[in-house]
PDB file of C-alpha atoms in Angstrom:
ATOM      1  CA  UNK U   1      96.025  91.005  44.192  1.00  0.00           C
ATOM      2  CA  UNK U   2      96.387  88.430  46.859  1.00  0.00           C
ATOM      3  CA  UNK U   3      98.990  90.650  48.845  1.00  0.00           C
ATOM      4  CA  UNK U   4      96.630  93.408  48.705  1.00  0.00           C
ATOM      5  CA  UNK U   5      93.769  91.753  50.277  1.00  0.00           C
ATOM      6  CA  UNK U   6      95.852  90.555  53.007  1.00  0.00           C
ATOM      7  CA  UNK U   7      96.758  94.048  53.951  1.00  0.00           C
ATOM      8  CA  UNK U   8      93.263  95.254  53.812  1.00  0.00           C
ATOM      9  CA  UNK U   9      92.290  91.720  55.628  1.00  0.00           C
ATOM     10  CA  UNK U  10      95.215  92.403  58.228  1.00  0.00           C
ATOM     11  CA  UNK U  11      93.773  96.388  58.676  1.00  0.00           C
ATOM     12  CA  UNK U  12      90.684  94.714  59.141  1.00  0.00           C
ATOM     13  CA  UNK U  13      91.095  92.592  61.800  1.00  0.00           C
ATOM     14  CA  UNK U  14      93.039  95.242  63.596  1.00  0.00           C
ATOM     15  CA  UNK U  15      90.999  98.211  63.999  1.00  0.00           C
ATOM     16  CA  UNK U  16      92.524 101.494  65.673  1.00  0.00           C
ATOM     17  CA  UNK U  17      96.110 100.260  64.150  1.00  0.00           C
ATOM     18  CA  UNK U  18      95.955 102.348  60.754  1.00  0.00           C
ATOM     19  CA  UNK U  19      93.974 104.976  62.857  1.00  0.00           C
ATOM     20  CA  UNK U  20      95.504 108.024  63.453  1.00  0.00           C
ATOM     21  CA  UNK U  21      94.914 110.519  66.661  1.00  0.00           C
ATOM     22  CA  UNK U  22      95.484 114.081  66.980  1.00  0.00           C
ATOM     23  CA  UNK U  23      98.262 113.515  69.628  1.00  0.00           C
ATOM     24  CA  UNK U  24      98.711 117.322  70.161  1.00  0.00           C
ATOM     25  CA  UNK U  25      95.135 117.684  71.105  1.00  0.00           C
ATOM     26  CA  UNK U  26      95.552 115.013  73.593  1.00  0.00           C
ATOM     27  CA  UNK U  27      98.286 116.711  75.280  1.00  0.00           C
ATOM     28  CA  UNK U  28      96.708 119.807  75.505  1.00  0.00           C
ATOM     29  CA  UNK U  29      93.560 117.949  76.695  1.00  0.00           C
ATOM     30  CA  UNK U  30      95.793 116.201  79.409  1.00  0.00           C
ATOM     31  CA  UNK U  31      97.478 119.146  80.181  1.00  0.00           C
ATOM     32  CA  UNK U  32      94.196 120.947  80.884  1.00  0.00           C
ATOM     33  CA  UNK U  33      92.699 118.548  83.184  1.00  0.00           C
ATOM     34  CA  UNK U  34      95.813 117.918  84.900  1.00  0.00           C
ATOM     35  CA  UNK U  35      96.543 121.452  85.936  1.00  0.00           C
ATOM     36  CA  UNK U  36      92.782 121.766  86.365  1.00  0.00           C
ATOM     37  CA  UNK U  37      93.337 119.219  89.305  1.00  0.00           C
ATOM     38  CA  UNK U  38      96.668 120.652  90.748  1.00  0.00           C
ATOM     39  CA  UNK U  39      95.065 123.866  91.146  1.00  0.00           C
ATOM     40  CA  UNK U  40      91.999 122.982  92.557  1.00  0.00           C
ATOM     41  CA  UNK U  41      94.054 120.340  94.964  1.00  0.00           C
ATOM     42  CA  UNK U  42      96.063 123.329  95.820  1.00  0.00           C
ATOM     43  CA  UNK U  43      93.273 125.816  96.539  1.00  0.00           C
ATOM     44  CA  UNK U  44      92.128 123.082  99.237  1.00  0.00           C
ATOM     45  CA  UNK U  45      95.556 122.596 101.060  1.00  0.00           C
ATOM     46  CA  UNK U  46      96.149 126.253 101.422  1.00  0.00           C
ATOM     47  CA  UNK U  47      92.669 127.181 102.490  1.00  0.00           C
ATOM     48  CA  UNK U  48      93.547 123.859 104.807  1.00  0.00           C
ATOM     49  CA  UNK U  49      96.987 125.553 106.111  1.00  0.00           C
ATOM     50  CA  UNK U  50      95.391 128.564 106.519  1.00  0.00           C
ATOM     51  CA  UNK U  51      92.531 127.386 108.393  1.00  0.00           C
ATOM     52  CA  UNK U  52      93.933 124.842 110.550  1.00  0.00           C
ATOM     53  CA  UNK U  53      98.135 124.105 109.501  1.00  0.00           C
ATOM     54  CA  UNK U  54      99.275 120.590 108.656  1.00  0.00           C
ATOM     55  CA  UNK U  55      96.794 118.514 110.465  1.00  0.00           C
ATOM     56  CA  UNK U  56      94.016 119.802 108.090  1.00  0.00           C
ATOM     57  CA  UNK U  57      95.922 119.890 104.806  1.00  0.00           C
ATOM     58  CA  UNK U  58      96.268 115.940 105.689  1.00  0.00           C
ATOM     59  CA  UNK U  59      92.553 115.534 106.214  1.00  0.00           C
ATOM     60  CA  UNK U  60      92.053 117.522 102.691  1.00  0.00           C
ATOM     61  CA  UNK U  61      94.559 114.856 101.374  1.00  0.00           C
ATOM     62  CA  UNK U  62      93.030 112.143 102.670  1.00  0.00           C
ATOM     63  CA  UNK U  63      89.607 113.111 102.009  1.00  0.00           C
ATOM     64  CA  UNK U  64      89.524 115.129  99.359  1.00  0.00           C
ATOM     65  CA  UNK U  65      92.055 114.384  96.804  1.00  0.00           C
ATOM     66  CA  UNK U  66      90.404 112.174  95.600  1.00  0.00           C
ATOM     67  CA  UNK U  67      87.623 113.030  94.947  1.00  0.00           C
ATOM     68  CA  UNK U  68      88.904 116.396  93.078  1.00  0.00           C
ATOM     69  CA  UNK U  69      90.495 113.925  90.698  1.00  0.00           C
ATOM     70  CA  UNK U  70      87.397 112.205  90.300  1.00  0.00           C
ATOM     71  CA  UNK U  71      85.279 115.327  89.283  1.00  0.00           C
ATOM     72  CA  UNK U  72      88.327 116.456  87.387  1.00  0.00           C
ATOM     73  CA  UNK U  73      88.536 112.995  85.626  1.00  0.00           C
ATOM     74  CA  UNK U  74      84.784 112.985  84.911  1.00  0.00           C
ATOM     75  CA  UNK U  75      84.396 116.662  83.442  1.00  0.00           C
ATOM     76  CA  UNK U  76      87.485 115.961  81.152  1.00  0.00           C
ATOM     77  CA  UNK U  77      86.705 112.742  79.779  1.00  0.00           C
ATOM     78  CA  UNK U  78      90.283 110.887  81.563  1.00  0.00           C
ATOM     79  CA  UNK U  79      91.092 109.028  84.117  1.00  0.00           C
ATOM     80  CA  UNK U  80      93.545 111.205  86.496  1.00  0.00           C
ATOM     81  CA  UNK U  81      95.441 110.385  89.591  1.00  0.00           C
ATOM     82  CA  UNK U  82      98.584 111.021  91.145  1.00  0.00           C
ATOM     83  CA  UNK U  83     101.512 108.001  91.691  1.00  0.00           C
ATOM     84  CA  UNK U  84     104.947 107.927  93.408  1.00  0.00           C
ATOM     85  CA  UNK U  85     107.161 105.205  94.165  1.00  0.00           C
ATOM     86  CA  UNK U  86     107.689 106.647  97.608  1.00  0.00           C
ATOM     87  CA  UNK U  87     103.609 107.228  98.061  1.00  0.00           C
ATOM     88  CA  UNK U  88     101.668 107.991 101.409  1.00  0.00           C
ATOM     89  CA  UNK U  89      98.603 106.225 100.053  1.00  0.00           C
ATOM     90  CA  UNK U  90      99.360 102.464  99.119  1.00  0.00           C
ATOM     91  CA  UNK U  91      96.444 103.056  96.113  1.00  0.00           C
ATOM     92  CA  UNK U  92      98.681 105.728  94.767  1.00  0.00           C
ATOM     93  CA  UNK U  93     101.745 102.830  93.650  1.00  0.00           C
ATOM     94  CA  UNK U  94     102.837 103.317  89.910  1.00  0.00           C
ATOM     95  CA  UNK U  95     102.318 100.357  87.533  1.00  0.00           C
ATOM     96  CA  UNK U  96     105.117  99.210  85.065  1.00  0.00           C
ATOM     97  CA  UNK U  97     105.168 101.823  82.714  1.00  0.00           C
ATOM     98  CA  UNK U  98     104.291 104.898  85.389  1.00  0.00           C
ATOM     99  CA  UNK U  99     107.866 103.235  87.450  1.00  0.00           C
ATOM    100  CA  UNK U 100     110.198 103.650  84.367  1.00  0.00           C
ATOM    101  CA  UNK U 101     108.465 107.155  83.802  1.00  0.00           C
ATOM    102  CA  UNK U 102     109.124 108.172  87.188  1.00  0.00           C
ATOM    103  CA  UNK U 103     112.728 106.986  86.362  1.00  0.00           C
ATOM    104  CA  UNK U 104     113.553 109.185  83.722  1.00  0.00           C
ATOM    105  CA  UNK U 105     111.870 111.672  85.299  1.00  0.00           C
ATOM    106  CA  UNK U 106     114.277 111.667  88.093  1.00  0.00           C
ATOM    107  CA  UNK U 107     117.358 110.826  85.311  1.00  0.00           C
ATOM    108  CA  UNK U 108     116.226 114.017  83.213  1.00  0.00           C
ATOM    109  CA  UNK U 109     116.468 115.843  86.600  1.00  0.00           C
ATOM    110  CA  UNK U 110     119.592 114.896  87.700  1.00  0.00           C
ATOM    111  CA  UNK U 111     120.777 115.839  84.084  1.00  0.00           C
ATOM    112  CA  UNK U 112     119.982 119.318  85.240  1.00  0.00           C
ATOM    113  CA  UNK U 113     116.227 119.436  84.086  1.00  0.00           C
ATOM    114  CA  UNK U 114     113.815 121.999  86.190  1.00  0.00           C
ATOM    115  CA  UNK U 115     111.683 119.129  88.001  1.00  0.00           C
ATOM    116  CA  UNK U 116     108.580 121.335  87.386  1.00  0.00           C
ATOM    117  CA  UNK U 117     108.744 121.087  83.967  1.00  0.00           C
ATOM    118  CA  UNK U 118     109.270 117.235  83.194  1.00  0.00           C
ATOM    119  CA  UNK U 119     106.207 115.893  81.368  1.00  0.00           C
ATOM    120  CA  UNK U 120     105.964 112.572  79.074  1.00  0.00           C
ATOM    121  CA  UNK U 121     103.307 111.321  76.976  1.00  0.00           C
ATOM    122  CA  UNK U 122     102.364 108.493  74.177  1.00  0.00           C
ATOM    123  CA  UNK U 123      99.515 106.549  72.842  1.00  0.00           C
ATOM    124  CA  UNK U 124     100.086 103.110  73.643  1.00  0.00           C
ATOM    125  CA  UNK U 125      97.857 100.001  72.394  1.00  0.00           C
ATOM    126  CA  UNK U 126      96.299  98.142  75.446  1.00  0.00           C
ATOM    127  CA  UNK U 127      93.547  95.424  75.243  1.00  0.00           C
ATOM    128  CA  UNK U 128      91.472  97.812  75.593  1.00  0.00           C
ATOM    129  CA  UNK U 129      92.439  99.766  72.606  1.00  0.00           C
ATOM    130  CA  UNK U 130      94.892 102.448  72.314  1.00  0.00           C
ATOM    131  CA  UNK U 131      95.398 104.616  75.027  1.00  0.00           C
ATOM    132  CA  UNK U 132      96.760 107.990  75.695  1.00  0.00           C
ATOM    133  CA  UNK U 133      99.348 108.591  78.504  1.00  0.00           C
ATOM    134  CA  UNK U 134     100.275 111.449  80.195  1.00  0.00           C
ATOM    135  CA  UNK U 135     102.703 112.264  83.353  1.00  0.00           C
ATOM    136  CA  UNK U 136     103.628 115.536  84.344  1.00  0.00           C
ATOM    137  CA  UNK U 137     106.438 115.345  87.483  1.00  0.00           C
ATOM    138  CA  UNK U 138     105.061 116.879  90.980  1.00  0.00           C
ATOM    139  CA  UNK U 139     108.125 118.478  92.459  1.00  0.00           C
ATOM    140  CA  UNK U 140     108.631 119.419  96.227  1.00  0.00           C
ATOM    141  CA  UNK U 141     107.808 122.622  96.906  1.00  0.00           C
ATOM    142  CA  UNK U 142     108.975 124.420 100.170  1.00  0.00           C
ATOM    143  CA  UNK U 143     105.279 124.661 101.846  1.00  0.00           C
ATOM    144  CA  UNK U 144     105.362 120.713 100.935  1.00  0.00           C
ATOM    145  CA  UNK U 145     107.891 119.874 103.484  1.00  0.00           C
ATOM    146  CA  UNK U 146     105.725 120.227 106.369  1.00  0.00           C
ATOM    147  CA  UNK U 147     104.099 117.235 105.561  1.00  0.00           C
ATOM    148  CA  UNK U 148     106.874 115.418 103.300  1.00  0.00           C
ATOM    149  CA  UNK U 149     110.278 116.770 104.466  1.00  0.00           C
ATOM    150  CA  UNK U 150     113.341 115.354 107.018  1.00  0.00           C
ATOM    151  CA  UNK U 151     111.817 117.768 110.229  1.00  0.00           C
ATOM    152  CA  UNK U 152     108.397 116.960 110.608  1.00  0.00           C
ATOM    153  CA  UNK U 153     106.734 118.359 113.483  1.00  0.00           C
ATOM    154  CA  UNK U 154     105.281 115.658 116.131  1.00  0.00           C
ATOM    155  CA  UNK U 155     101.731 116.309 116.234  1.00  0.00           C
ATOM    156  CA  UNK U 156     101.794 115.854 112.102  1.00  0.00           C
ATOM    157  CA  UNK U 157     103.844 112.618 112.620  1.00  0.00           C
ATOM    158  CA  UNK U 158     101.184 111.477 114.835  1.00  0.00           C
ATOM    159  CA  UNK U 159      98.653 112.030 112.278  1.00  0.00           C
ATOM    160  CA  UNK U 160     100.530 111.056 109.328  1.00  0.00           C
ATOM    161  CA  UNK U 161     100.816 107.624 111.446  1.00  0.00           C
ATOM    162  CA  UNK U 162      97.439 107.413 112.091  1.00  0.00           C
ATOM    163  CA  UNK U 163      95.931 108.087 108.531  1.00  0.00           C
ATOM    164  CA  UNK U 164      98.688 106.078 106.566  1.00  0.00           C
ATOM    165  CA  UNK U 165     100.809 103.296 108.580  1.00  0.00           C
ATOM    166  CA  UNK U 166     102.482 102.642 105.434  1.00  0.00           C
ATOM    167  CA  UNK U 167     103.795 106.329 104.393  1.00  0.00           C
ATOM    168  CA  UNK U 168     106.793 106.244 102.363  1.00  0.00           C
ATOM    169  CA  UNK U 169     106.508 109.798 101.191  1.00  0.00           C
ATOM    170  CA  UNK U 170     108.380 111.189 104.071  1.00  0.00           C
ATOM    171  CA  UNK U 171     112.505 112.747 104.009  1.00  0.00           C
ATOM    172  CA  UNK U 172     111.944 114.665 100.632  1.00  0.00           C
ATOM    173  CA  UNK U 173     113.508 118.276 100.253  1.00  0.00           C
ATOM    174  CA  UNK U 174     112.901 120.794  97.865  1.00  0.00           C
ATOM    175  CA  UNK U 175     113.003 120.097  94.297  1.00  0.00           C
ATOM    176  CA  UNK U 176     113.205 116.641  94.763  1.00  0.00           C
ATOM    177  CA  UNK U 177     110.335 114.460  92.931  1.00  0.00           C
ATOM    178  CA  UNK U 178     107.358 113.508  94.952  1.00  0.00           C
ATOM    179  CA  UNK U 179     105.565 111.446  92.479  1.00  0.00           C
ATOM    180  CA  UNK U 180     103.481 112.343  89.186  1.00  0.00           C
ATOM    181  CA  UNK U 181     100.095 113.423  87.560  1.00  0.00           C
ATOM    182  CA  UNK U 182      99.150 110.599  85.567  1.00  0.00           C
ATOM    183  CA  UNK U 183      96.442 110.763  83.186  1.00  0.00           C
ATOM    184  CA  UNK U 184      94.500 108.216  80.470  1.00  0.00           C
ATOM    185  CA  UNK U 185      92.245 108.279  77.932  1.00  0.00           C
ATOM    186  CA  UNK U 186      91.078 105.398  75.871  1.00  0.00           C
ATOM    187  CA  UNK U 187      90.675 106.883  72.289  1.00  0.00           C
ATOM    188  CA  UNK U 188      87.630 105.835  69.741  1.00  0.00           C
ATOM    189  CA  UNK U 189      89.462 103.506  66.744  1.00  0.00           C
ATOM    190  CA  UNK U 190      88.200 105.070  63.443  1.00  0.00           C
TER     191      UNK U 190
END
């Protein structure tokens, strides 16, 4: 009797621990919103290339990302964004558990894995309460290496100085691994 009313004490005291969550929902809900962003990011850089080259696919990046991630993040109910540990934008630095992602992603790569494909995901408890987590690699695509490859052109490395004095996301070829879509979602405890 006594050993039973500790557990239901214990289960108690720790809400959203005996909950469960519909963790293929969640993916599908991350996976949604996430690809929901990278196509609306890319509709903006090509229109960008088309309109103007480079020079204005950085301005959509440095204006506009952003805020398509916000709208995305806001009509899905996450929080999206993108990280790298080689990032233009400082702001766009993986935490702990986004770095050792980012490491397996690039481990599961060089195991052969199609870098377009890599994706990782787990509810984790925070202090907040649990949290889903979602990252789906961003690999290097050809058109990408204007901006991110070994030969950029001067007037972009100009530009690319101006905007971000710290870029880091510069020397990549294609397939390599720019970086990550991360996305979170707090979940209700039952």
């Amino acid at each position: 009797m006594k050993k039973t009313l500790l557990i239901l004490g214990v289960a108690v005291l720790i809400p959203g621990v005996c909950a469960s969550y519909d963790e293929s929902a969640e993916l599908d809900w991350a996976m949604e919103a996430t690809n929901e962003y990278a196509v609306a990011l890319k509709s903006e850089l090509m229109a960008a290339m088309h309109a103007g080259g480079a020079i204005e696919a950085i301005e959509v990046c440095n204006t506009k990302a952003l805020v398509i991630g916000q709208e995305v993040s806001e009509a899905n109910n996450v929080h999206l964004s993108r990280v790298s540990t080689r990032n233009r934008n400082p702001g766009n630095a993986p935490n702990e558990w986004q770095a050792a992602v980012l490491e397996t992603f690039e481990a599961r790569k060089l195991a052969g894995a199609d870098p377009g494909t890599l994706t990782w995901h787990e509810i984790s408890q925070t202090e907040n309460g649990p949290e889903f987590r979602f990252m789906k690699a961003i690999p290097t695509a050809g058109l990408c290496l204007q901006c991110h490859g070994t030969d950029i052109a001067p007037p972009v490395a100009e530009k690319l100085a101006e905007l971000y004095p710290e870029d880091q996301a510069t020397g990549f070829s294609v397939g390599d691994l720019r970086g990550a879509f991360v996305v979170t979602r707090l979940l209700e405890s039952d």
